[in-house]
C-alpha atoms as a printed R data frame, in Angstrom:
    type eleno elety resid chain resno       x       y       z
1   ATOM     1    CA   MET     A     1 -32.877 -20.788 -30.464
2   ATOM     2    CA   VAL     A     2 -35.107 -23.641 -31.679
3   ATOM     3    CA   ASP     A     3 -33.503 -27.073 -31.321
4   ATOM     4    CA   GLY     A     4 -33.042 -29.316 -34.358
5   ATOM     5    CA   ALA     A     5 -35.819 -31.778 -33.426
6   ATOM     6    CA   SER     A     6 -38.432 -29.029 -32.992
7   ATOM     7    CA   ALA     A     7 -37.356 -27.383 -36.210
8   ATOM     8    CA   CYS     A     8 -37.679 -30.625 -38.180
9   ATOM     9    CA   ALA     A     9 -41.105 -31.357 -36.646
10  ATOM    10    CA   THR     A    10 -42.422 -27.888 -37.496
11  ATOM    11    CA   ILE     A    11 -41.139 -28.003 -41.065
12  ATOM    12    CA   GLY     A    12 -42.494 -31.554 -41.499
13  ATOM    13    CA   LYS     A    13 -46.012 -30.506 -40.440
14  ATOM    14    CA   ALA     A    14 -45.948 -27.536 -42.777
15  ATOM    15    CA   PHE     A    15 -44.828 -29.650 -45.718
16  ATOM    16    CA   SER     A    16 -47.476 -32.303 -44.924
17  ATOM    17    CA   ALA     A    17 -50.215 -29.679 -45.034
18  ATOM    18    CA   LEU     A    18 -48.830 -28.308 -48.273
19  ATOM    19    CA   SER     A    19 -48.623 -31.784 -49.856
20  ATOM    20    CA   SER     A    20 -52.227 -32.572 -48.901
21  ATOM    21    CA   GLN     A    21 -53.479 -29.430 -50.572
22  ATOM    22    CA   LEU     A    22 -51.343 -30.038 -53.642
23  ATOM    23    CA   LEU     A    23 -52.738 -33.547 -54.010
24  ATOM    24    CA   GLN     A    24 -56.321 -32.408 -53.455
25  ATOM    25    CA   ALA     A    25 -56.189 -29.400 -55.781
26  ATOM    26    CA   PRO     A    26 -55.946 -31.279 -59.153
27  ATOM    27    CA   ALA     A    27 -58.735 -33.639 -58.125
28  ATOM    28    CA   ASP     A    28 -60.997 -30.740 -57.158
29  ATOM    29    CA   MET     A    29 -60.277 -28.923 -60.398
30  ATOM    30    CA   ALA     A    30 -60.910 -32.071 -62.467
31  ATOM    31    CA   LEU     A    31 -64.157 -32.761 -60.629
32  ATOM    32    CA   LYS     A    32 -65.446 -29.255 -61.275
33  ATOM    33    CA   ALA     A    33 -64.511 -29.464 -64.942
34  ATOM    34    CA   SER     A    34 -66.183 -32.879 -65.634
35  ATOM    35    CA   SER     A    35 -69.189 -33.006 -63.299
36  ATOM    36    CA   PRO     A    36 -72.595 -32.767 -65.100
37  ATOM    37    CA   CYS     A    37 -74.067 -31.290 -61.947
38  ATOM    38    CA   VAL     A    38 -72.296 -28.034 -62.562
39  ATOM    39    CA   ARG     A    39 -74.955 -25.490 -63.595
40  ATOM    40    CA   GLY     A    40 -74.970 -24.900 -67.334
41  ATOM    41    CA   ALA     A    41 -72.645 -27.772 -68.080
42  ATOM    42    CA   THR     A    42 -73.450 -30.349 -70.785
43  ATOM    43    CA   PRO     A    43 -72.214 -33.877 -70.330
44  ATOM    44    CA   ALA     A    44 -69.521 -34.651 -72.857
45  ATOM    45    CA   PRO     A    45 -69.938 -37.776 -75.015
46  ATOM    46    CA   ARG     A    46 -67.770 -40.660 -74.122
47  ATOM    47    CA   MET     A    47 -65.208 -41.260 -76.840
48  ATOM    48    CA   GLN     A    48 -63.029 -44.321 -77.022
49  ATOM    49    CA   PRO     A    49 -59.624 -43.473 -78.457
50  ATOM    50    CA   ALA     A    50 -58.321 -45.669 -81.273
51  ATOM    51    CA   ARG     A    51 -56.000 -48.359 -80.146
52  ATOM    52    CA   THR     A    52 -53.225 -46.993 -82.341
53  ATOM    53    CA   SER     A    53 -53.504 -43.478 -80.941
54  ATOM    54    CA   PRO     A    54 -51.140 -42.437 -78.145
55  ATOM    55    CA   PRO     A    55 -52.756 -41.882 -74.776
56  ATOM    56    CA   PRO     A    56 -53.830 -38.278 -74.188
57  ATOM    57    CA   GLN     A    57 -51.334 -36.182 -72.190
58  ATOM    58    CA   PRO     A    58 -52.740 -34.541 -69.047
59  ATOM    59    CA   PRO     A    59 -52.919 -30.759 -69.330
60  ATOM    60    CA   GLN     A    60 -50.217 -28.852 -67.478
61  ATOM    61    CA   ARG     A    61 -51.564 -26.944 -64.534
62  ATOM    62    CA   GLN     A    62 -49.958 -24.014 -62.718
63  ATOM    63    CA   LEU     A    63 -49.721 -24.066 -58.963
64  ATOM    64    CA   PRO     A    64 -52.644 -22.046 -57.536
65  ATOM    65    CA   GLN     A    65 -51.587 -18.687 -56.126
66  ATOM    66    CA   GLY     A    66 -52.501 -19.593 -52.542
67  ATOM    67    CA   LEU     A    67 -50.456 -22.782 -52.601
68  ATOM    68    CA   ALA     A    68 -47.487 -20.981 -54.161
69  ATOM    69    CA   SER     A    69 -47.592 -18.471 -51.324
70  ATOM    70    CA   MET     A    70 -47.711 -21.305 -48.775
71  ATOM    71    CA   ALA     A    71 -44.691 -22.937 -50.373
72  ATOM    72    CA   CYS     A    72 -42.696 -19.714 -50.043
73  ATOM    73    CA   THR     A    73 -43.747 -19.397 -46.410
74  ATOM    74    CA   VAL     A    74 -42.660 -22.951 -45.613
75  ATOM    75    CA   ALA     A    75 -39.296 -22.384 -47.287
76  ATOM    76    CA   ALA     A    76 -38.745 -19.173 -45.308
77  ATOM    77    CA   ALA     A    77 -39.711 -20.915 -42.071
78  ATOM    78    CA   ALA     A    78 -37.221 -23.678 -42.807
79  ATOM    79    CA   LEU     A    79 -34.406 -21.144 -43.180
80  ATOM    80    CA   LEU     A    80 -35.324 -19.376 -39.948
81  ATOM    81    CA   LEU     A    81 -35.509 -22.592 -37.950
82  ATOM    82    CA   LEU     A    82 -32.173 -23.952 -39.092
83  ATOM    83    CA   PRO     A    83 -29.506 -23.750 -36.350
84  ATOM    84    CA   GLN     A    84 -27.393 -20.600 -36.602
85  ATOM    85    CA   PRO     A    85 -23.591 -20.666 -36.204
86  ATOM    86    CA   ALA     A    86 -22.562 -19.821 -32.632
87  ATOM    87    CA   LEU     A    87 -20.150 -17.026 -31.810
88  ATOM    88    CA   ALA     A    88 -16.716 -17.928 -30.573
89  ATOM    89    CA   GLU     A    89 -16.781 -18.603 -26.846
90  ATOM    90    CA   LEU     A    90 -15.242 -16.062 -24.507
91  ATOM    91    CA   PRO     A    91 -12.005 -17.165 -22.855
92  ATOM    92    CA   PRO     A    92 -12.369 -18.174 -19.186
93  ATOM    93    CA   GLY     A    93 -12.627 -15.236 -16.815
94  ATOM    94    CA   LYS     A    94 -13.764 -12.753 -19.455
95  ATOM    95    CA   ARG     A    95 -17.023 -10.828 -19.331
96  ATOM    96    CA   ALA     A    96 -19.598 -10.776 -22.132
97  ATOM    97    CA   VAL     A    97 -20.688  -7.141 -22.553
98  ATOM    98    CA   SER     A    98 -22.407  -5.000 -25.154
99  ATOM    99    CA   GLY     A    99 -20.624  -2.126 -26.837
100 ATOM   100    CA   THR     A   100 -22.411   0.387 -24.613
101 ATOM   101    CA   GLU     A   101 -21.541  -1.551 -21.457
102 ATOM   102    CA   LEU     A   102 -17.916  -1.765 -22.522
103 ATOM   103    CA   VAL     A   103 -17.685   1.999 -23.047
104 ATOM   104    CA   ASP     A   104 -19.197   2.592 -19.589
105 ATOM   105    CA   ILE     A   105 -16.657   0.217 -17.985
106 ATOM   106    CA   LEU     A   106 -13.708   1.828 -19.755
107 ATOM   107    CA   ARG     A   107 -14.887   5.333 -18.879
108 ATOM   108    CA   ARG     A   108 -15.183   4.430 -15.184
109 ATOM   109    CA   ASP     A   109 -11.706   2.898 -15.253
110 ATOM   110    CA   PHE     A   110 -10.399   6.222 -16.535
111 ATOM   111    CA   THR     A   111 -12.361   8.759 -14.510
112 ATOM   112    CA   GLU     A   112 -12.744   6.870 -11.211
113 ATOM   113    CA   ASN     A   113  -9.785   4.467 -11.160
114 ATOM   114    CA   LYS     A   114  -7.249   6.643 -13.056
115 ATOM   115    CA   TYR     A   115  -6.071   3.395 -14.597
116 ATOM   116    CA   LEU     A   116  -3.287   4.950 -16.700
117 ATOM   117    CA   VAL     A   117  -1.390   5.885 -13.520
118 ATOM   118    CA   THR     A   118  -2.741   3.285 -11.061
119 ATOM   119    CA   GLY     A   119  -3.102   0.145 -13.181
120 ATOM   120    CA   ARG     A   120  -6.608  -0.395 -11.791
121 ATOM   121    CA   LEU     A   121  -8.468  -1.539 -14.889
122 ATOM   122    CA   THR     A   122 -11.251  -4.072 -15.457
123 ATOM   123    CA   LYS     A   123  -9.177  -7.047 -16.584
124 ATOM   124    CA   GLU     A   124 -12.272  -9.082 -17.522
125 ATOM   125    CA   VAL     A   125 -12.719  -6.976 -20.686
126 ATOM   126    CA   TYR     A   126  -9.093  -7.291 -21.837
127 ATOM   127    CA   SER     A   127  -7.531 -10.218 -23.666
128 ATOM   128    CA   ASP     A   128  -4.873 -12.083 -21.689
129 ATOM   129    CA   GLN     A   129  -2.574 -11.417 -24.665
130 ATOM   130    CA   CYS     A   130  -3.515  -7.744 -25.036
131 ATOM   131    CA   HIS     A   131  -0.795  -5.618 -26.627
132 ATOM   132    CA   PHE     A   132   0.192  -2.412 -24.778
133 ATOM   133    CA   ALA     A   133   2.260   0.504 -26.062
134 ATOM   134    CA   ASP     A   134   2.660   4.230 -25.484
135 ATOM   135    CA   ALA     A   135   4.493   6.973 -27.366
136 ATOM   136    CA   ARG     A   136   7.809   5.966 -25.781
137 ATOM   137    CA   ASP     A   137   7.715   2.200 -25.266
138 ATOM   138    CA   ASP     A   138   6.195  -0.884 -26.888
139 ATOM   139    CA   PHE     A   139   5.532  -3.376 -24.123
140 ATOM   140    CA   GLY     A   140   4.338  -6.190 -26.398
141 ATOM   141    CA   GLU     A   141   1.531  -8.656 -25.756
142 ATOM   142    CA   ILE     A   142   2.030  -8.694 -21.999
143 ATOM   143    CA   GLY     A   143  -1.673  -8.747 -21.108
144 ATOM   144    CA   PRO     A   144  -3.516  -6.658 -18.507
145 ATOM   145    CA   ASN     A   145  -2.077  -8.352 -15.413
146 ATOM   146    CA   ARG     A   146   1.576  -7.613 -16.138
147 ATOM   147    CA   TRP     A   147   0.821  -4.158 -17.517
148 ATOM   148    CA   ALA     A   148  -1.229  -3.206 -14.444
149 ATOM   149    CA   ALA     A   149   1.477  -4.512 -12.095
150 ATOM   150    CA   ALA     A   150   4.171  -2.479 -13.865
151 ATOM   151    CA   VAL     A   151   2.100   0.719 -13.802
152 ATOM   152    CA   SER     A   152   1.302   0.386 -10.088
153 ATOM   153    CA   LEU     A   153   5.011  -0.100  -9.290
154 ATOM   154    CA   LEU     A   154   6.200   2.761 -11.511
155 ATOM   155    CA   PHE     A   155   3.745   5.542 -10.599
156 ATOM   156    CA   ASP     A   156   2.389   6.954  -7.375
157 ATOM   157    CA   GLY     A   157  -1.240   6.652  -8.384
158 ATOM   158    CA   ASP     A   158  -2.587   8.845  -5.583
159 ATOM   159    CA   ALA     A   159  -0.247  11.739  -6.360
160 ATOM   160    CA   SER     A   160  -0.352  11.434 -10.172
161 ATOM   161    CA   ARG     A   161  -2.994  13.381 -12.025
162 ATOM   162    CA   LEU     A   162  -5.209  12.219 -14.858
163 ATOM   163    CA   LYS     A   163  -8.208  13.900 -16.434
164 ATOM   164    CA   LEU     A   164 -10.454  12.910 -19.333
165 ATOM   165    CA   THR     A   165 -10.936  16.029 -21.474
166 ATOM   166    CA   GLY     A   166 -12.711  14.460 -24.469
167 ATOM   167    CA   ASP     A   167 -15.296  11.814 -25.193
168 ATOM   168    CA   VAL     A   168 -15.070   8.030 -25.238
169 ATOM   169    CA   VAL     A   169 -16.078   6.912 -28.739
170 ATOM   170    CA   LEU     A   170 -17.017   3.414 -29.870
171 ATOM   171    CA   ASP     A   171 -16.612   2.684 -33.599
172 ATOM   172    CA   GLU     A   172 -18.308  -0.658 -34.324
173 ATOM   173    CA   GLY     A   173 -17.086  -0.646 -37.924
174 ATOM   174    CA   LYS     A   174 -13.415  -0.226 -37.012
175 ATOM   175    CA   ARG     A   175 -13.854  -2.242 -33.787
176 ATOM   176    CA   THR     A   176 -12.190   0.468 -31.707
177 ATOM   177    CA   VAL     A   177 -12.852   2.524 -28.579
178 ATOM   178    CA   GLU     A   178 -11.040   5.843 -28.341
179 ATOM   179    CA   PHE     A   179 -10.395   8.210 -25.463
180 ATOM   180    CA   THR     A   180 -10.279  11.228 -27.741
181 ATOM   181    CA   SER     A   181  -8.232  13.446 -25.377
182 ATOM   182    CA   TRP     A   182  -6.813  13.423 -21.869
183 ATOM   183    CA   ARG     A   183  -4.400  15.367 -19.642
184 ATOM   184    CA   GLN     A   184  -1.808  13.736 -17.383
185 ATOM   185    CA   VAL     A   185   0.990  14.330 -14.864
186 ATOM   186    CA   ASP     A   186   3.086  11.343 -13.785
187 ATOM   187    CA   VAL     A   187   4.580  11.096 -10.290
188 ATOM   188    CA   PHE     A   188   7.133   8.308  -9.947
189 ATOM   189    CA   ARG     A   189   7.716   6.030  -6.943
190 ATOM   190    CA   LEU     A   190  11.296   7.238  -6.477
191 ATOM   191    CA   PRO     A   191  13.085   9.303  -3.836
192 ATOM   192    CA   GLY     A   192  12.233  12.946  -4.282
193 ATOM   193    CA   SER     A   193   8.872  12.090  -5.884
194 ATOM   194    CA   PRO     A   194   9.898  13.188  -9.396
195 ATOM   195    CA   HIS     A   195   7.077  14.262 -11.649
196 ATOM   196    CA   THR     A   196   6.597  15.183 -15.292
197 ATOM   197    CA   LYS     A   197   5.096  18.332 -16.675
198 ATOM   198    CA   VAL     A   198   1.508  18.309 -17.909
199 ATOM   199    CA   TYR     A   199   1.176  16.499 -21.217
200 ATOM   200    CA   THR     A   200  -1.813  15.510 -23.346
201 ATOM   201    CA   GLY     A   201  -2.753  12.727 -25.717
202 ATOM   202    CA   HIS     A   202  -5.352  10.153 -26.719
203 ATOM   203    CA   THR     A   203  -5.701   6.392 -26.394
204 ATOM   204    CA   THR     A   204  -7.005   3.902 -28.967
205 ATOM   205    CA   LEU     A   205  -8.238   0.491 -27.877
206 ATOM   206    CA   THR     A   206  -8.791  -2.135 -30.576
207 ATOM   207    CA   LEU     A   207 -11.381  -4.843 -29.948
208 ATOM   208    CA   ASP     A   208 -11.551  -8.506 -30.871
209 ATOM   209    CA   PRO     A   209 -13.358  -9.002 -34.237
210 ATOM   210    CA   VAL     A   210 -16.225 -10.888 -32.538
211 ATOM   211    CA   GLU     A   211 -16.227 -10.264 -28.788
212 ATOM   212    CA   ASN     A   212 -16.138  -6.905 -27.023
213 ATOM   213    CA   ILE     A   213 -12.783  -7.426 -25.338
214 ATOM   214    CA   VAL     A   214  -9.694  -5.250 -25.818
215 ATOM   215    CA   VAL     A   215  -6.792  -6.804 -27.742
216 ATOM   216    CA   ASP     A   216  -4.668  -3.686 -28.350
217 ATOM   217    CA   HIS     A   217  -4.081  -0.564 -26.199
218 ATOM   218    CA   ILE     A   218  -2.097   2.293 -27.765
219 ATOM   219    CA   GLU     A   219  -1.327   5.672 -26.145
220 ATOM   220    CA   THR     A   220  -0.480   8.576 -28.457
221 ATOM   221    CA   TRP     A   221   1.064  11.702 -26.927
222 ATOM   222    CA   ASP     A   222   0.727  15.218 -28.311
223 ATOM   223    CA   VAL     A   223   4.336  15.965 -27.366
224 ATOM   224    CA   ASP     A   224   7.612  14.225 -28.102
225 ATOM   225    CA   PRO     A   225   8.460  11.711 -25.331
226 ATOM   226    CA   SER     A   226  11.907  13.261 -24.918
227 ATOM   227    CA   GLU     A   227  10.302  16.547 -23.868
228 ATOM   228    CA   VAL     A   228   8.323  14.756 -21.174
229 ATOM   229    CA   THR     A   229  11.503  13.123 -19.871
230 ATOM   230    CA   LYS     A   230  13.447  16.419 -19.823
231 ATOM   231    CA   SER     A   231  10.655  18.110 -17.871
232 ATOM   232    CA   ILE     A   232  10.917  15.780 -14.848
233 ATOM   233    CA   LYS     A   233  11.390  17.611 -11.553
234 ATOM   234    CA   PHE     A   234  12.660  16.207  -8.243
235 ATOM   235    CA   PHE     A   235  11.855  17.417  -4.729
236 ATOM   236    CA   ASP     A   236   9.184  19.813  -5.962
237 ATOM   237    CA   SER     A   237   7.480  20.722  -2.691
238 ATOM   238    CA   SER     A   238   4.843  22.862  -4.338
239 ATOM   239    CA   PHE     A   239   3.874  20.232  -6.933
240 ATOM   240    CA   ASN     A   240   1.580  22.490  -8.901
241 ATOM   241    CA   PRO     A   241   2.303  21.742 -12.565
242 ATOM   242    CA   PRO     A   242   0.882  24.626 -14.609
243 ATOM   243    CA   GLY     A   243  -1.754  23.871 -17.215
244 ATOM   244    CA   PHE     A   244  -3.492  20.918 -15.580
245 ATOM   245    CA   ASP     A   245  -6.586  22.576 -14.111
């Protein structure tokens, strides 16, 4: 970004050069038109206008093509050098990332951290007022810290299963990132290690209009939440829910 002083100095020099050529051009053209030294030219007789006659009006001249082009260039340079509006600053503790970097971070949180059942997500790319909801509950704008704490207390992250079965898609126009499909089995931190059956769904994350941070996190399940609740089993020693692998 060029600072204001440098921009003004550059534009001033360009306009000075343009003004010099503009001032010189009419004189050069007049000299060529009136000089008797021009080959083939005949000196014009000197005529004194009558005192009652109005003074002759100077002929209108068009700006030479080269100078017109220079004027356009100077104007364009002025627009480019003007300070541009800055983007809104990231809140403290948040990470500035590109869309591609954000998708990579979110994918790792899913595949390596199993964040939906462990709560281990990269909080630096989530708004502190991020809204969280799933097919059963709307948790409100609790932010990533409270959501992650609740998930880690509710589920046994090591025993629970989570698998990404689709792609992670960034839509810059809609400002969303979507986990197009996943498969999950929840194991709860309760006596008897109760677990759900295998269920599937997708997750849509909505981004801030300017910065690549998540402001909304919505899980959609492919099955009615009541069916997931009814499927819970306690003291299942085998723990081999069919349909996961």
